[in-house]
Coordinates of C-alpha atoms and ligand atoms in Angstrom, one line a residue:
M171 CA -21.4 39.5 -2.5
S172 CA -18.0 40.0 -0.9
S173 CA -14.9 40.4 -3.0
Q174 CA -13.7 37.0 -1.9
Q175 CA -17.0 35.4 -3.0
R176 CA -16.8 37.3 -6.3
S177 CA -13.3 36.0 -7.0
L178 CA -14.4 32.5 -6.2
A179 CA -17.3 32.7 -8.6
D180 CA -14.9 34.1 -11.3
L181 CA -12.8 30.9 -11.1
R182 CA -13.6 28.3 -13.6
Q183 CA -15.0 25.2 -11.9
D184 CA -12.4 22.9 -13.3
E185 CA -9.4 25.2 -13.0
Y186 CA -6.8 23.9 -10.6
R187 CA -6.5 25.7 -7.3
I188 CA -6.0 24.3 -3.9
L189 CA -9.5 24.1 -2.5
H190 CA -10.0 25.7 0.9
E191 CA -13.1 25.2 2.9
A192 CA -15.3 28.0 1.4
D193 CA -14.3 27.2 -2.1
L194 CA -14.9 23.5 -1.6
R195 CA -18.4 24.1 -0.1
D196 CA -19.3 26.2 -3.2
Y197 CA -17.9 23.6 -5.5
L198 CA -19.8 20.7 -3.8
A199 CA -23.0 22.7 -3.7
G200 CA -22.8 22.9 -7.5
L201 CA -22.9 19.1 -7.8
P202 CA -26.6 18.0 -7.4
A203 CA -25.9 14.3 -6.7
V204 CA -23.3 15.1 -4.0
A205 CA -25.3 18.0 -2.5
G206 CA -28.3 15.7 -2.3
R207 CA -26.3 13.0 -0.6
L208 CA -25.1 15.5 2.0
G209 CA -28.6 17.1 2.4
G210 CA -29.7 20.4 4.0
A211 CA -28.2 23.8 3.3
P212 CA -24.5 23.9 2.2
E213 CA -23.8 26.5 4.9
A214 CA -24.7 23.8 7.5
W215 CA -22.2 21.2 6.1
T216 CA -19.2 20.6 8.3
I217 CA -15.9 20.3 6.5
S218 CA -12.7 19.1 8.1
E219 CA -9.3 18.4 6.5
V220 CA -8.2 15.0 7.9
G221 CA -5.3 14.0 5.6
D222 CA -2.5 12.4 7.5
G223 CA -0.8 10.8 4.5
N224 CA 2.3 12.0 2.8
L225 CA 0.9 13.5 -0.4
N226 CA -2.7 15.0 -0.5
L227 CA -5.5 16.9 1.1
V228 CA -8.4 14.9 2.3
F229 CA -11.6 16.4 3.5
I230 CA -14.5 14.8 5.3
V231 CA -17.8 16.7 4.6
K232 CA -20.9 16.0 6.5
G233 CA -24.5 17.2 6.1
V234 CA -27.8 16.2 7.7
A235 CA -28.4 13.3 5.3
G236 CA -24.9 11.8 5.0
G237 CA -21.2 12.3 4.4
I238 CA -18.5 12.2 1.7
A239 CA -14.7 12.1 1.5
V240 CA -13.0 14.5 -0.9
K241 CA -9.4 13.9 -1.9
Q242 CA -7.4 16.6 -3.7
A243 CA -3.9 16.1 -5.1
L244 CA -1.4 18.9 -4.2
P245 CA 1.1 19.9 -6.9
Y246 CA 3.9 18.9 -4.5
V247 CA 4.7 16.2 -1.9
R248 CA 2.8 17.3 1.3
L249 CA 5.3 15.6 3.6
V250 CA 8.2 17.6 2.2
G251 CA 6.7 20.8 0.8
E252 CA 6.7 22.8 -2.5
S253 CA 10.4 22.0 -3.1
W254 CA 9.3 18.6 -4.3
P255 CA 6.8 19.0 -7.1
L256 CA 4.6 16.1 -8.0
P257 CA 2.2 15.8 -11.0
L258 CA -1.5 16.3 -10.4
S259 CA -2.2 13.5 -12.9
R260 CA -1.9 11.0 -10.1
S261 CA -5.5 11.9 -9.3
H262 CA -6.5 10.7 -12.8
Y263 CA -4.7 7.4 -12.2
E264 CA -6.3 7.0 -8.8
Y265 CA -9.7 7.5 -10.3
L266 CA -9.0 5.0 -13.1
A267 CA -7.7 2.4 -10.6
L268 CA -10.6 2.9 -8.2
T269 CA -13.2 2.4 -10.9
H270 CA -11.3 -0.6 -12.3
Q271 CA -11.0 -2.2 -8.8
A272 CA -14.7 -1.5 -8.1
R273 CA -15.6 -3.7 -11.1
L274 CA -13.3 -6.5 -10.0
A275 CA -13.6 -6.4 -6.2
A276 CA -17.1 -4.9 -5.5
G277 CA -17.6 -3.5 -2.0
L278 CA -13.8 -3.6 -1.2
V279 CA -13.1 -0.1 -2.5
P280 CA -14.9 3.2 -2.0
A281 CA -17.5 4.2 -4.6
V282 CA -16.4 7.2 -6.6
L283 CA -19.2 9.9 -6.7
H284 CA -17.4 12.5 -8.8
H285 CA -14.1 13.2 -10.4
N286 CA -12.7 16.5 -11.7
E287 CA -9.5 16.0 -13.7
G288 CA -8.7 19.8 -13.7
L289 CA -8.9 20.1 -10.0
A290 CA -7.2 16.8 -9.4
L291 CA -10.1 15.9 -7.2
V292 CA -12.0 12.7 -6.4
V293 CA -15.2 12.7 -4.3
M294 CA -16.0 9.3 -2.7
E295 CA -18.5 7.7 -0.4
L296 CA -17.5 8.2 3.2
I297 CA -16.3 4.9 4.6
E298 CA -17.8 4.8 8.1
P299 CA -17.3 3.8 10.9
H300 CA -14.0 2.4 9.6
I301 CA -10.6 3.5 10.8
I302 CA -7.2 3.3 9.1
M303 CA -6.0 -0.3 9.8
R304 CA -2.6 0.8 10.9
K305 CA -4.1 2.8 13.8
G306 CA -6.3 -0.2 14.8
L307 CA -3.3 -2.5 14.8
I308 CA -1.3 -0.1 16.9
A309 CA -4.1 -0.2 19.4
G310 CA -4.0 -4.1 19.3
T311 CA -7.3 -4.6 17.6
L312 CA -8.0 -7.9 15.8
Y313 CA -9.8 -7.8 12.5
P314 CA -11.5 -11.2 11.8
R315 CA -12.8 -10.2 8.3
F316 CA -9.5 -8.8 7.1
V317 CA -7.9 -12.0 5.7
G318 CA -10.9 -13.0 3.6
D319 CA -11.4 -9.5 2.2
I320 CA -7.8 -8.7 1.4
A321 CA -7.2 -12.1 -0.1
T322 CA -10.2 -11.6 -2.4
F323 CA -9.1 -8.1 -3.3
L324 CA -5.6 -9.2 -4.2
A325 CA -6.6 -12.4 -6.0
R326 CA -9.3 -10.7 -8.1
T327 CA -7.5 -7.4 -8.9
L328 CA -4.3 -9.1 -9.8
F329 CA -5.7 -12.1 -11.7
F330 CA -8.2 -10.2 -13.8
S331 CA -5.6 -7.7 -15.0
S332 CA -3.0 -10.3 -15.9
D333 CA -2.2 -12.2 -19.0
L334 CA -3.9 -15.2 -17.5
A335 CA -7.2 -13.5 -17.7
L336 CA -6.9 -10.9 -20.5
P337 CA -6.2 -11.2 -24.2
A338 CA -2.9 -9.6 -25.1
A339 CA -4.3 -6.5 -26.8
K340 CA -6.5 -5.6 -23.8
K341 CA -3.6 -6.2 -21.4
K342 CA -1.4 -3.8 -23.5
E343 CA -4.1 -1.2 -23.5
G344 CA -4.2 -1.4 -19.7
I345 CA -0.4 -1.0 -19.5
A346 CA -0.6 2.0 -21.8
A347 CA -3.4 3.6 -19.8
F348 CA -1.3 3.7 -16.6
A349 CA 2.2 4.2 -18.2
G350 CA 2.0 7.9 -17.6
N351 CA 2.0 7.4 -13.8
H352 CA 5.8 7.2 -13.9
A353 CA 6.4 10.1 -11.4
L354 CA 4.7 8.0 -8.7
C355 CA 6.7 4.9 -9.7
K356 CA 9.8 7.0 -9.5
I357 CA 9.0 7.8 -5.9
T358 CA 8.9 4.1 -5.2
E359 CA 12.0 3.4 -7.3
D360 CA 14.0 6.0 -5.2
L361 CA 12.5 5.7 -1.7
I362 CA 12.1 2.0 -1.6
F363 CA 14.6 0.5 -4.0
T364 CA 17.6 2.9 -3.8
D365 CA 17.9 5.5 -1.0
P366 CA 17.9 3.2 2.1
Y367 CA 21.0 1.5 0.7
R368 CA 23.1 4.7 0.0
E369 CA 23.7 8.1 1.5
A370 CA 20.6 10.2 0.8
E371 CA 19.8 13.5 2.3
Q372 CA 16.2 12.5 3.2
N373 CA 17.1 9.2 4.9
R374 CA 16.6 9.0 8.6
W375 CA 16.6 6.4 11.3
T376 CA 16.5 6.1 15.1
Q377 CA 19.8 7.5 16.2
P378 CA 22.2 6.7 17.6
W379 CA 21.1 3.1 18.1
L380 CA 20.6 2.2 14.4
D381 CA 23.7 4.1 13.1
A382 CA 25.7 0.9 12.7
A383 CA 22.9 -1.0 11.0
A384 CA 22.3 1.9 8.6
A385 CA 26.0 2.1 7.7
G386 CA 26.0 -1.7 7.4
F387 CA 23.1 -1.7 4.9
R388 CA 25.0 1.0 2.8
E389 CA 28.0 -1.4 2.5
D390 CA 26.3 -4.7 2.2
L391 CA 26.8 -5.8 -1.4
D392 CA 24.7 -9.0 -1.1
L393 CA 21.9 -6.8 -0.1
H394 CA 22.6 -4.3 -2.9
V395 CA 22.4 -7.2 -5.4
A396 CA 19.1 -8.4 -3.9
I397 CA 17.4 -5.0 -3.8
S398 CA 18.6 -4.2 -7.4
R399 CA 17.0 -7.5 -8.6
L400 CA 13.8 -6.4 -6.9
K401 CA 14.0 -2.9 -8.4
L402 CA 14.5 -4.4 -11.9
K403 CA 11.4 -6.5 -11.4
F404 CA 9.5 -3.4 -10.3
L405 CA 10.7 -1.6 -13.4
N406 CA 10.2 -4.3 -16.0
A407 CA 7.5 -6.8 -15.0
P408 CA 4.0 -5.5 -16.0
E409 CA 2.3 -8.6 -14.7
A410 CA -0.9 -6.9 -13.5
L411 CA -2.5 -3.7 -12.4
I412 CA -1.2 -3.3 -8.9
H413 CA -2.4 -0.9 -6.2
G414 CA 1.2 0.2 -5.8
D415 CA 1.1 1.4 -2.1
L416 CA -0.9 -1.3 -0.3
H417 CA 0.3 -0.7 3.3
T418 CA -2.0 -0.8 6.3
G419 CA -2.4 3.0 6.0
S420 CA -4.2 2.3 2.7
I421 CA -6.7 0.0 4.2
M422 CA -9.8 1.0 6.3
V423 CA -11.4 -1.5 8.6
T424 CA -14.0 -2.4 11.1
E425 CA -14.1 -5.9 12.6
G426 CA -16.7 -6.8 9.9
S427 CA -15.5 -4.9 6.8
T428 CA -12.4 -4.0 4.8
V429 CA -12.0 -1.2 2.3
V430 CA -8.9 -0.6 0.2
I431 CA -8.2 3.1 -0.5
D432 CA -5.6 5.4 -2.1
P433 CA -4.5 3.6 -5.3
E434 CA -2.7 6.7 -6.7
F435 CA 0.5 4.6 -7.2
A436 CA -1.3 2.2 -9.4
F437 CA 0.4 0.9 -12.6
Y438 CA 1.1 -2.4 -14.3
G439 CA 3.8 -4.0 -12.2
P440 CA 4.8 -7.1 -10.4
M441 CA 2.0 -8.8 -8.4
G442 CA 4.4 -9.6 -5.5
F443 CA 4.8 -5.9 -4.8
D444 CA 1.2 -5.7 -3.5
L445 CA 1.4 -9.0 -1.7
G446 CA 4.7 -7.9 -0.2
A447 CA 3.3 -4.6 1.0
V448 CA 0.5 -6.3 2.9
I449 CA 2.8 -9.0 4.4
G450 CA 5.6 -6.6 5.2
N451 CA 3.4 -4.1 7.0
L452 CA 1.8 -6.9 9.0
L453 CA 5.3 -8.1 10.0
M454 CA 6.2 -4.5 11.1
S455 CA 3.0 -4.4 13.1
Y456 CA 4.0 -7.7 14.8
L457 CA 7.6 -6.6 15.6
A458 CA 6.4 -3.2 16.8
S459 CA 3.9 -4.7 19.2
A460 CA 6.5 -5.3 22.0
G461 CA 7.2 -1.5 21.9
H462 CA 3.5 -0.7 22.6
E463 CA 3.1 -3.0 25.6
R464 CA 2.4 -1.4 28.9
A465 CA 3.0 -4.7 30.7
P466 CA 5.2 -7.6 29.6
G467 CA 3.2 -10.1 27.5
E468 CA 0.2 -7.8 27.1
G469 CA 0.4 -8.0 23.3
R470 CA 1.0 -11.8 23.0
L471 CA -2.6 -12.8 21.9
F472 CA -2.5 -10.0 19.3
E473 CA 0.9 -11.1 18.1
V474 CA -0.4 -14.7 17.7
W475 CA -3.3 -13.4 15.7
L476 CA -1.0 -11.3 13.5
L477 CA 1.2 -14.3 12.6
E478 CA -1.8 -16.4 11.8
T479 CA -3.2 -13.5 9.7
I480 CA 0.1 -13.3 7.7
E481 CA 0.0 -17.0 7.0
D482 CA -3.7 -16.9 6.1
V483 CA -3.3 -13.9 3.8
W484 CA -0.9 -15.8 1.6
T485 CA -2.7 -19.1 1.9
E486 CA -6.1 -17.7 1.1
F487 CA -4.8 -15.5 -1.7
A488 CA -3.0 -18.5 -3.3
H489 CA -6.1 -20.6 -3.0
E490 CA -8.4 -17.9 -4.6
F491 CA -5.9 -17.0 -7.3
L492 CA -5.4 -20.6 -8.3
E493 CA -9.2 -21.2 -8.4
L494 CA -9.5 -18.2 -10.7
W495 CA -6.8 -19.5 -12.9
R496 CA -8.5 -23.0 -13.2
T497 CA -11.9 -21.5 -14.0
E498 CA -11.5 -18.0 -15.6
A499 CA -8.3 -18.3 -17.6
H500 CA -9.4 -16.5 -20.8
G501 CA -6.1 -14.8 -21.5
D502 CA -3.4 -15.5 -24.0
A503 CA -1.0 -17.0 -21.5
Y504 CA -0.8 -20.8 -21.2
P505 CA -3.1 -21.7 -24.2
L506 CA -5.0 -24.8 -23.3
T507 CA -4.4 -26.3 -26.7
L508 CA -0.7 -26.8 -25.6
F509 CA -1.9 -28.9 -22.6
P510 CA -4.2 -31.6 -24.0
G511 CA -5.6 -34.6 -22.2
P512 CA -4.9 -35.7 -18.6
A513 CA -1.1 -35.5 -19.0
G514 CA -1.4 -31.9 -20.2
A515 CA -3.8 -31.0 -17.4
A516 CA -1.5 -32.5 -14.8
R517 CA 1.5 -30.6 -16.3
L518 CA -0.4 -27.3 -16.4
E519 CA -1.4 -27.8 -12.7
A520 CA 2.2 -28.4 -11.8
E521 CA 3.1 -25.2 -13.7
R522 CA 0.5 -23.3 -11.7
Q523 CA 2.2 -24.5 -8.5
A524 CA 5.6 -23.4 -9.8
Y525 CA 4.1 -20.0 -10.8
M526 CA 2.8 -19.6 -7.2
A527 CA 6.2 -20.6 -5.8
R528 CA 7.9 -17.9 -7.9
L529 CA 5.3 -15.3 -6.9
F530 CA 5.7 -16.2 -3.2
G531 CA 9.5 -15.6 -3.5
D532 CA 8.8 -12.2 -5.1
S533 CA 6.4 -11.4 -2.3
V534 CA 9.0 -12.3 0.4
G535 CA 11.6 -10.0 -1.3
F536 CA 9.2 -7.1 -1.8
S537 CA 8.0 -7.5 1.8
A538 CA 11.5 -7.1 3.0
A539 CA 12.0 -4.0 0.9
K540 CA 8.9 -2.5 2.4
I541 CA 10.2 -3.0 5.9
I542 CA 13.7 -1.6 5.3
R543 CA 12.4 1.6 3.6
R544 CA 10.2 2.4 6.7
I545 CA 13.2 2.2 9.0
L546 CA 16.1 3.6 7.1
G547 CA 14.4 5.8 4.4
L548 CA 12.4 9.0 4.3
A549 CA 8.8 8.0 5.1
H550 CA 8.5 6.1 8.4
N551 CA 5.3 4.5 9.8
A552 CA 3.4 5.1 12.9
D553 CA 3.8 1.4 14.1
F554 CA 7.4 2.3 15.1
E555 CA 7.1 6.1 15.3
L556 CA 4.6 6.0 18.1
I557 CA 6.8 3.9 20.4
E558 CA 7.7 6.6 22.8
D559 CA 11.0 5.3 24.2
P560 CA 13.5 5.7 21.3
K561 CA 15.7 2.9 22.4
Q562 CA 12.8 0.5 22.6
R563 CA 11.7 1.7 19.2
A564 CA 15.3 1.0 17.9
I565 CA 15.2 -2.5 19.3
C566 CA 11.9 -3.2 17.5
E567 CA 13.3 -1.7 14.3
A568 CA 16.6 -3.6 14.6
R569 CA 14.7 -6.9 14.8
S570 CA 12.7 -5.9 11.7
L571 CA 15.9 -5.0 9.8
R572 CA 17.4 -8.4 10.8
L573 CA 14.4 -10.3 9.6
A574 CA 14.1 -8.2 6.4
R575 CA 17.8 -8.7 5.5
A576 CA 17.4 -12.4 5.7
M577 CA 14.2 -12.4 3.7
M578 CA 15.8 -10.4 1.0
V579 CA 19.2 -12.0 0.7
E580 CA 18.2 -15.6 1.5
T581 CA 14.8 -15.5 -0.2
S582 CA 15.1 -19.0 -1.5
S583 CA 15.3 -20.4 2.0
F584 CA 11.8 -19.1 2.7
L585 CA 9.9 -21.8 0.9
T586 CA 6.6 -21.3 2.7
I587 CA 4.8 -18.6 4.6
G588 CA 5.3 -20.6 7.7
A589 CA 9.0 -20.2 7.3
V590 CA 8.5 -16.4 7.3
T591 CA 6.4 -16.4 10.4
K592 CA 8.8 -18.8 12.1
A593 CA 11.7 -16.4 11.4
A594 CA 9.6 -13.5 12.7
R595 CA 8.8 -15.3 15.9
E596 CA 12.5 -16.1 16.4
V597 CA 13.6 -12.5 15.8
R598 CA 10.8 -11.2 18.1
D599 CA 13.0 -11.9 21.2
W600 CA 16.4 -11.3 19.7
Q601 CA 18.4 -8.6 21.5
P602 CA 20.6 -6.3 19.3
D603 CA 24.1 -5.6 20.8
F604 CA 23.1 -2.1 21.9
A605 CA 20.3 -3.5 24.0
K606 CA 22.5 -5.9 26.0
Ligands
SR1_375 C1 7.2 11.1 -0.6 S1 5.9 10.0 -0.5 C2 6.4 8.8 0.6 C3 5.5 7.6 0.6 O1 4.1 8.0 0.9 C4 3.3 7.2 0.2 O2 2.3 6.6 1.0 C5 4.2 6.1 -0.5 O3 4.3 5.0 0.4 C6 5.4 6.8 -0.6 O4 6.5 6.0 -0.8
MG376 MG1 -1.4 6.9 0.2

């Protein structure tokens, strides 16, 4: 036994250390169910680190019989480095959220095969042959199953963790179980709801074209009021267990299947934050499309599909959520005894519609916040970043900022999802001054 092997063997199996390939192989070999799933001799397993997110290590391990994905939290933010520590406990919350979501939205999240709290490690089934949805969208691929799957995921995970479905004591136990995930919430509170609107060292944008827009957003008090209201809602509205980071990089797809991954930001928060993440990221995909065209008009069909998809995500979500409310409302909210007879039933139905209108407004606002943070804040997304010509990228980003500002400051003028897609269509061909 080499000295390196001896020192690995000496380590307690649940003691935190960053797992490198040899250590991970030994660790997995010690888990009979996982080793059986991989098959063959551990020495023959292939291990590759594939993490391209901002926070963690992700390994794909393959053996003769099958594959697994291993996600390990690092004690710091991977994107920035050791100067930005981050609690390993996020792995615990991710595990809790994954197992909870698996009960509510079977088949739409990866199955957890193993969790080690000490190592901040989750072993999951390998989602194959799926790819990260953002990558597929950048390539202009259409995903016909996506609307149905994401609408079901959103409706079921949000409804069944809300006061509409749960007795108050159960709901409060849920809030308590996730309350410790505040460091991840703080990332969102800073990076999404604060930094893009002030001078912050980590902010960046496509210079010099967006300098004026970035300065304008730092001085725009109407916008500051709007983003502060959204931040307050994020801080103090534990409506449901939300995914907390539901961008298109947290969704894996094929044309026939959708799987939602990476719920490490999960906590009890406003439902509109998850809906806004999906809608906002699809809007960015739509407005980035022109920047990926190799010939004018090449992306038009894809763009038409994207706008229909945005409309259908909201419409199908609202339909499924309302159906659950009508048939599965066992929570303490809206006691049926307060709505007797046909008049009570009609009044309750009107109230359901009013609730959805309020949730839609939240989703519009959060969607705008998600767009702005990806253009003026620290963490950008590949939809824009992969547009090679920086001026063309800035044009796409400027259109997105214009749309997002309107959605955030004039939210009440967006009464329907059709109003959102109409505004997106209009801004798609708008030319910012620097492009003229
Ligand atoms: C410093 S972490 C930056 C972002 O990465 C995650 O995916 C979240 O979106 C977070 O805001
Ligand atoms: Mg993530």
